[in-house]
Tab-separated table of C-alpha atoms in Angstrom:
chain	number	residue	atom	x	y	z
Y	7	UNK	CA	-72.114	37.842	-43.841
Y	8	UNK	CA	-69.220	35.409	-43.480
Y	9	UNK	CA	-68.810	32.637	-40.927
Y	10	UNK	CA	-65.481	30.813	-40.515
Y	11	UNK	CA	-65.696	27.102	-39.698
Y	12	UNK	CA	-62.674	25.812	-37.783
Y	13	UNK	CA	-61.427	22.425	-38.871
Y	14	UNK	CA	-58.819	20.051	-37.540
Y	15	UNK	CA	-59.923	20.163	-33.873
Y	16	UNK	CA	-58.694	23.708	-33.225
Y	17	UNK	CA	-61.351	24.597	-30.639
Y	18	UNK	CA	-60.904	21.358	-28.687
Y	19	UNK	CA	-57.144	21.890	-28.670
Y	20	UNK	CA	-57.548	25.414	-27.286
Y	21	UNK	CA	-59.897	24.137	-24.577
Y	22	UNK	CA	-57.401	21.465	-23.544
Y	23	UNK	CA	-54.619	24.055	-23.502
Y	24	UNK	CA	-56.706	26.311	-21.244
Y	25	UNK	CA	-57.391	23.381	-18.911
Y	26	UNK	CA	-53.668	22.633	-18.708
Y	27	UNK	CA	-53.042	26.319	-17.944
Y	28	UNK	CA	-55.478	26.027	-15.052
Y	29	UNK	CA	-53.739	22.879	-13.804
Y	30	UNK	CA	-50.381	24.639	-13.960
Y	31	UNK	CA	-51.720	27.599	-11.989
Y	32	UNK	CA	-53.174	25.244	-9.368
Y	33	UNK	CA	-49.828	23.436	-9.062
Y	34	UNK	CA	-48.051	26.774	-8.697
Y	35	UNK	CA	-50.478	27.692	-5.912
Y	36	UNK	CA	-49.707	24.436	-4.094
Y	37	UNK	CA	-45.959	25.005	-4.369
Y	38	UNK	CA	-46.318	28.564	-3.050
Y	39	UNK	CA	-48.457	27.399	-0.131
Y	40	UNK	CA	-45.894	24.716	0.780
Y	41	UNK	CA	-43.078	27.269	0.712
Y	42	UNK	CA	-45.035	29.765	2.789
Y	43	UNK	CA	-45.959	27.107	5.354
Y	44	UNK	CA	-42.313	26.066	5.690
Y	45	UNK	CA	-41.168	29.696	5.980
Y	46	UNK	CA	-43.651	30.324	8.794
Y	47	UNK	CA	-42.508	27.171	10.599
Y	48	UNK	CA	-38.881	28.264	10.234
Y	49	UNK	CA	-39.720	31.730	11.534
Y	50	UNK	CA	-41.692	30.320	14.451
Y	51	UNK	CA	-38.928	28.026	15.645
Y	52	UNK	CA	-36.353	30.751	15.035
Y	53	UNK	CA	-38.238	32.898	17.554
Y	54	UNK	CA	-38.445	29.997	20.017
Y	55	UNK	CA	-34.703	29.311	19.695
Y	56	UNK	CA	-33.859	33.008	20.034
Y	57	UNK	CA	-36.025	33.229	23.171
Y	58	UNK	CA	-34.174	30.292	24.717
Y	59	UNK	CA	-30.800	31.729	23.718
Y	60	UNK	CA	-31.745	35.048	25.275
Y	61	UNK	CA	-32.870	33.299	28.451
Y	62	UNK	CA	-29.627	31.343	28.504
Y	63	UNK	CA	-27.583	34.515	28.021
Y	64	UNK	CA	-29.507	36.175	30.867
Y	65	UNK	CA	-28.774	33.187	33.085
Y	66	UNK	CA	-25.098	33.321	32.136
Y	67	UNK	CA	-24.995	37.033	32.916
Y	68	UNK	CA	-26.432	36.447	36.379
Y	69	UNK	CA	-23.946	33.647	37.020
Y	70	UNK	CA	-21.072	35.872	35.922
Y	71	UNK	CA	-22.210	38.691	38.215
Y	72	UNK	CA	-22.477	36.331	41.174
Y	73	UNK	CA	-19.048	34.926	40.415
Y	74	UNK	CA	-17.578	38.429	40.192
Y	75	UNK	CA	-19.192	39.394	43.524
Y	76	UNK	CA	-17.876	36.221	45.195
Y	77	UNK	CA	-14.396	36.891	43.851
Y	78	UNK	CA	-14.546	40.453	45.176
Y	79	UNK	CA	-15.394	39.161	48.647
Y	80	UNK	CA	-12.478	36.736	48.531
Y	81	UNK	CA	-10.130	39.532	47.483
Y	82	UNK	CA	-11.283	41.640	50.425
Y	83	UNK	CA	-10.719	38.666	52.685
Y	84	UNK	CA	-7.212	38.294	51.264
Y	85	UNK	CA	-7.775	34.758	49.985
Y	86	UNK	CA	-7.153	35.458	46.278
Y	87	UNK	CA	-5.235	37.959	44.223
Y	88	UNK	CA	-6.924	41.107	42.854
Y	89	UNK	CA	-6.068	39.751	39.420
Y	90	UNK	CA	-8.771	37.139	39.948
Y	91	UNK	CA	-11.328	39.888	40.497
Y	92	UNK	CA	-10.252	41.604	37.281
Y	93	UNK	CA	-10.696	38.360	35.372
Y	94	UNK	CA	-14.143	37.892	36.881
Y	95	UNK	CA	-15.247	41.383	35.875
Y	96	UNK	CA	-13.906	40.914	32.345
Y	97	UNK	CA	-15.805	37.624	32.077
Y	98	UNK	CA	-18.989	39.328	33.306
Y	99	UNK	CA	-18.597	42.074	30.693
Y	100	UNK	CA	-18.087	39.500	27.943
Y	101	UNK	CA	-21.223	37.635	28.973
Y	102	UNK	CA	-23.130	40.925	28.999
Y	103	UNK	CA	-22.158	41.473	25.359
Y	104	UNK	CA	-23.437	37.989	24.553
Y	105	UNK	CA	-26.722	38.940	26.208
Y	106	UNK	CA	-27.029	42.046	24.022
Y	107	UNK	CA	-26.392	39.983	20.889
Y	108	UNK	CA	-28.976	37.393	21.957
Y	109	UNK	CA	-31.594	40.087	22.524
Y	110	UNK	CA	-30.843	41.627	19.138
Y	111	UNK	CA	-31.210	38.234	17.445
Y	112	UNK	CA	-34.536	37.721	19.202
Y	113	UNK	CA	-35.805	41.124	18.069
Y	114	UNK	CA	-34.906	40.378	14.453
Y	115	UNK	CA	-36.544	36.926	14.581
Y	116	UNK	CA	-39.750	38.369	16.049
Y	117	UNK	CA	-39.896	41.063	13.374
Y	118	UNK	CA	-39.374	38.549	10.558
Y	119	UNK	CA	-42.123	36.309	11.891
Y	120	UNK	CA	-44.576	39.188	12.256
Y	121	UNK	CA	-43.784	40.397	8.730
Y	122	UNK	CA	-45.127	37.095	7.344
Y	123	UNK	CA	-48.676	38.083	8.263
Y	124	UNK	CA	-48.259	41.715	7.257
Y	125	UNK	CA	-47.365	43.439	10.533
Y	126	UNK	CA	-44.376	45.792	10.318
Y	127	UNK	CA	-43.741	45.359	14.045
Y	128	UNK	CA	-44.478	42.302	16.233
Y	129	UNK	CA	-47.394	42.769	18.630
Y	130	UNK	CA	-46.900	39.517	20.542
Y	131	UNK	CA	-44.769	39.376	23.665
Y	132	UNK	CA	-43.400	35.866	23.191
Y	133	UNK	CA	-43.884	32.717	21.180
Y	134	UNK	CA	-45.370	29.961	23.300
Y	135	UNK	CA	-44.057	26.597	22.158
Y	136	UNK	CA	-42.076	23.556	23.208
Y	137	UNK	CA	-38.694	23.691	21.515
Y	138	UNK	CA	-37.365	20.894	23.702
Y	139	UNK	CA	-39.553	18.239	22.035
Y	140	UNK	CA	-37.634	16.555	19.246
Y	141	UNK	CA	-39.644	16.045	16.042
Y	142	UNK	CA	-39.889	12.694	14.306
Y	143	UNK	CA	-40.069	11.574	10.680
Y	144	UNK	CA	-41.394	8.496	8.866
Y	145	UNK	CA	-38.954	6.063	7.333
Y	146	UNK	CA	-36.941	6.823	4.217
Y	147	UNK	CA	-39.031	4.617	1.912
Y	148	UNK	CA	-42.258	6.422	2.790
Y	149	UNK	CA	-40.640	9.819	2.249
Y	150	UNK	CA	-39.464	8.801	-1.219
Y	151	UNK	CA	-42.933	7.457	-1.984
Y	152	UNK	CA	-44.460	10.818	-1.104
Y	153	UNK	CA	-41.857	12.605	-3.227
Y	154	UNK	CA	-43.764	11.733	-6.404
Y	155	UNK	CA	-46.656	13.966	-5.207
Y	156	UNK	CA	-44.457	16.872	-4.175
Y	157	UNK	CA	-45.640	20.351	-5.265
Y	158	UNK	CA	-42.585	20.918	-7.448
Y	159	UNK	CA	-43.178	17.582	-9.187
Y	160	UNK	CA	-46.845	18.431	-9.704
Y	161	UNK	CA	-45.833	21.812	-11.124
Y	162	UNK	CA	-43.290	20.249	-13.499
Y	163	UNK	CA	-45.842	17.680	-14.699
Y	164	UNK	CA	-48.460	20.400	-15.174
Y	165	UNK	CA	-45.979	22.465	-17.174
Y	166	UNK	CA	-45.227	19.467	-19.396
Y	167	UNK	CA	-48.955	18.939	-19.981
Y	168	UNK	CA	-49.389	22.622	-20.793
Y	169	UNK	CA	-46.554	22.568	-23.303
Y	170	UNK	CA	-47.938	19.451	-24.946
Y	171	UNK	CA	-51.374	21.061	-25.221
Y	172	UNK	CA	-49.871	24.196	-26.785
Y	173	UNK	CA	-47.940	22.031	-29.231
Y	174	UNK	CA	-51.196	20.357	-30.218
Y	175	UNK	CA	-52.778	23.775	-30.791
Y	176	UNK	CA	-50.022	24.673	-33.240
Y	177	UNK	CA	-50.431	21.335	-35.023
Y	178	UNK	CA	-54.159	21.940	-35.545
Y	179	UNK	CA	-53.428	25.313	-37.119
Y	180	UNK	CA	-51.864	23.521	-40.082
Y	181	UNK	CA	-55.328	22.516	-41.262
Y	182	UNK	CA	-56.997	25.372	-43.214
Y	183	UNK	CA	-60.388	26.669	-42.152
Y	184	UNK	CA	-63.419	27.021	-44.374
Y	185	UNK	CA	-65.311	30.307	-44.542
Y	186	UNK	CA	-68.959	30.358	-45.591
Y	187	UNK	CA	-70.291	33.589	-47.098
Y	188	UNK	CA	-73.944	34.629	-47.420
Y	189	UNK	CA	-75.141	37.886	-48.923
Y	190	UNK	CA	-77.343	39.614	-51.450
Y	191	UNK	CA	-76.630	41.516	-54.643
Y	192	UNK	CA	-78.864	44.007	-56.410
Y	193	UNK	CA	-78.988	43.574	-60.170
Y	194	UNK	CA	-80.036	46.799	-61.836
Y	195	UNK	CA	-80.316	45.127	-65.238
Y	196	UNK	CA	-82.754	42.498	-64.007
Y	197	UNK	CA	-84.369	44.815	-61.509
Y	198	UNK	CA	-84.223	42.413	-58.627
Y	199	UNK	CA	-81.942	41.279	-55.780
Y	200	UNK	CA	-80.071	38.005	-55.940
Y	201	UNK	CA	-78.768	35.824	-53.092
Y	202	UNK	CA	-75.036	35.195	-53.089
Y	203	UNK	CA	-73.422	32.138	-51.518
Y	204	UNK	CA	-69.700	31.545	-51.284
Y	205	UNK	CA	-67.136	29.162	-49.879
Y	206	UNK	CA	-63.457	30.105	-49.432
Y	207	UNK	CA	-60.611	27.808	-48.448
Y	208	UNK	CA	-57.037	29.108	-48.112
Y	209	UNK	CA	-54.348	26.997	-49.725
Y	210	UNK	CA	-51.338	26.857	-47.375
Y	211	UNK	CA	-48.812	26.069	-50.048
Y	212	UNK	CA	-45.876	27.878	-48.480
Y	213	UNK	CA	-46.995	28.306	-44.842
Y	214	UNK	CA	-47.709	25.101	-42.951
Y	215	UNK	CA	-46.986	26.706	-39.541
Y	216	UNK	CA	-43.668	24.830	-39.463
Y	217	UNK	CA	-41.879	27.373	-37.283
Y	218	UNK	CA	-44.430	27.420	-34.475
Y	219	UNK	CA	-44.805	23.648	-34.574
Y	220	UNK	CA	-41.043	23.175	-34.230
Y	221	UNK	CA	-40.797	25.750	-31.443
Y	222	UNK	CA	-43.561	24.165	-29.356
Y	223	UNK	CA	-42.090	20.700	-29.927
Y	224	UNK	CA	-38.742	21.863	-28.587
Y	225	UNK	CA	-40.478	23.457	-25.603
Y	226	UNK	CA	-42.127	20.113	-24.887
Y	227	UNK	CA	-38.680	18.493	-24.904
Y	228	UNK	CA	-37.438	21.189	-22.535
Y	229	UNK	CA	-40.371	20.660	-20.154
Y	230	UNK	CA	-39.778	16.889	-20.203
Y	231	UNK	CA	-36.102	17.411	-19.324
Y	232	UNK	CA	-37.057	19.831	-16.565
Y	233	UNK	CA	-39.407	17.224	-15.105
Y	234	UNK	CA	-36.572	14.701	-14.942
Y	235	UNK	CA	-34.236	17.343	-13.519
Y	236	UNK	CA	-36.791	18.304	-10.865
Y	237	UNK	CA	-37.121	14.682	-9.773
Y	238	UNK	CA	-33.346	14.357	-9.360
Y	239	UNK	CA	-33.043	17.707	-7.564
Y	240	UNK	CA	-35.841	16.965	-5.103
Y	241	UNK	CA	-34.409	13.519	-4.389
Y	242	UNK	CA	-31.036	15.079	-3.543
Y	243	UNK	CA	-32.625	17.836	-1.438
Y	244	UNK	CA	-34.746	15.301	0.446
Y	245	UNK	CA	-31.725	13.113	1.161
Y	246	UNK	CA	-29.747	16.131	2.404
Y	247	UNK	CA	-32.586	17.372	4.622
Y	248	UNK	CA	-33.099	13.889	6.063
Y	249	UNK	CA	-29.362	13.553	6.787
Y	250	UNK	CA	-29.307	16.969	8.480
Y	251	UNK	CA	-32.334	15.995	10.542
Y	252	UNK	CA	-30.749	12.714	11.657
Y	253	UNK	CA	-27.476	14.433	12.614
Y	254	UNK	CA	-29.255	17.211	14.542
Y	255	UNK	CA	-31.459	14.707	16.350
Y	256	UNK	CA	-28.507	12.534	17.361
Y	257	UNK	CA	-26.604	15.603	18.577
Y	258	UNK	CA	-29.564	16.784	20.623
Y	259	UNK	CA	-30.052	13.362	22.200
Y	260	UNK	CA	-26.342	13.071	23.046
Y	261	UNK	CA	-26.246	16.563	24.542
Y	262	UNK	CA	-29.420	15.991	26.534
Y	263	UNK	CA	-28.490	12.558	27.840
Y	264	UNK	CA	-24.775	12.812	28.540
Y	265	UNK	CA	-23.048	16.114	27.901
Y	266	UNK	CA	-25.417	18.551	29.608
Y	267	UNK	CA	-25.726	16.572	32.878
Y	268	UNK	CA	-21.950	16.172	33.017
Y	269	UNK	CA	-21.287	19.853	32.335
Y	270	UNK	CA	-23.861	20.889	34.947
Y	271	UNK	CA	-22.307	18.591	37.531
Y	272	UNK	CA	-18.795	19.875	36.748
Y	273	UNK	CA	-19.896	23.493	37.095
Y	274	UNK	CA	-21.646	22.908	40.417
Y	275	UNK	CA	-18.594	21.082	41.768
Y	276	UNK	CA	-16.248	23.841	40.608
Y	277	UNK	CA	-18.449	26.564	42.107
Y	278	UNK	CA	-18.687	24.774	45.457
Y	279	UNK	CA	-14.952	24.094	45.484
Y	280	UNK	CA	-14.190	27.724	44.683
Y	281	UNK	CA	-16.286	28.912	47.630
Y	282	UNK	CA	-14.307	26.628	49.932
Y	283	UNK	CA	-10.984	27.606	48.384
Y	284	UNK	CA	-10.268	24.264	46.718
Y	285	UNK	CA	-10.432	25.522	43.120
Y	286	UNK	CA	-9.234	28.663	41.403
Y	287	UNK	CA	-11.479	31.083	39.616
Y	288	UNK	CA	-10.177	29.941	36.236
Y	289	UNK	CA	-11.570	26.486	37.001
Y	290	UNK	CA	-14.979	28.004	37.654
Y	291	UNK	CA	-14.795	30.035	34.426
Y	292	UNK	CA	-13.875	26.969	32.403
Y	293	UNK	CA	-16.710	24.934	33.919
Y	294	UNK	CA	-19.188	27.767	33.367
Y	295	UNK	CA	-18.043	28.281	29.755
Y	296	UNK	CA	-18.343	24.562	29.077
Y	297	UNK	CA	-21.865	24.449	30.521
Y	298	UNK	CA	-23.055	27.452	28.535
Y	299	UNK	CA	-21.531	26.135	25.335
Y	300	UNK	CA	-23.246	22.777	25.851
Y	301	UNK	CA	-26.606	24.465	26.422
Y	302	UNK	CA	-26.121	26.643	23.350
Y	303	UNK	CA	-25.173	23.620	21.241
Y	304	UNK	CA	-28.266	21.819	22.493
Y	305	UNK	CA	-30.515	24.700	21.472
Y	306	UNK	CA	-28.835	24.901	18.073
Y	307	UNK	CA	-29.283	21.156	17.561
Y	308	UNK	CA	-32.981	21.415	18.421
Y	309	UNK	CA	-33.422	24.352	16.059
Y	310	UNK	CA	-31.587	22.498	13.275
Y	311	UNK	CA	-33.820	19.452	13.733
Y	312	UNK	CA	-36.983	21.547	13.433
Y	313	UNK	CA	-35.518	23.476	10.504
Y	314	UNK	CA	-34.646	20.246	8.671
Y	315	UNK	CA	-38.138	18.901	9.240
Y	316	UNK	CA	-39.696	22.072	7.850
Y	317	UNK	CA	-37.384	21.782	4.832
Y	318	UNK	CA	-38.731	18.276	4.252
Y	319	UNK	CA	-42.248	19.669	4.558
Y	320	UNK	CA	-41.382	22.321	1.979
Y	321	UNK	CA	-40.182	19.622	-0.425
Y	322	UNK	CA	-43.096	17.249	0.113
Y	323	UNK	CA	-45.741	19.939	0.548
Y	324	UNK	CA	-47.053	18.409	3.777
Y	325	UNK	CA	-47.648	19.806	7.234
């Protein structure tokens, strides 16, 4: 029977390495959860924005049909040229194409959202949410303070700890182990059995595990550099996401407070003036196009604000 006795702290080093492996796996789980949460938020607000865009396109289609019908009545009455009716019908057809594109975008967004929980086809009729509410964020200093606990930072630190533990394992392997041997030997000359004890110690004269020690040391350096690189990358991504959020929020507030009311008022005035013969149909088309573009820009700004906030949540790992 032989029993090796490990020396140099080999077992403790392996235990620490296994613990660091567990920490790294836990950090990887946190990073994956943060990414999944942000993807679901993005998908959710993408469906909300697509629903509003589809509703807006439907509203535009109805407006275009009413404008085309009104133009037809004015042509019959001899108040405008038939060319105006042709322009109205062309505008209605163009808006109808926009409606088809909006519905297609909505269908794709619904399918992507449903795929996140494993359904090949969405079973819900609509997403019920308030897209019009602008999100808010804490100040820049607090965001940077939370950046130190971000999932990617935790993963990079865990990877550095794991590499350091593995390097320590290779260092402990430089110390030779002792093997104790116990047995029995039958002596035919003496006619009896004798106990045999032995101790063996390898002499690592030419193999001090230099290669593995050097490799793990370089991997520790690599993990340390990756930790610093991750900190710089996350800081840049956080600054970009915060800037995008601020721009989208300011655009949404400007569109909601000034541009949309003005465009709505201009369209109503142009429509009323056209019915009384004070404006041409081109004026109505321009006012309608301006109103629809403003509404579409407002929806896009809202969606960008929510998307930027979810990107910050992905970086920081917070809801």
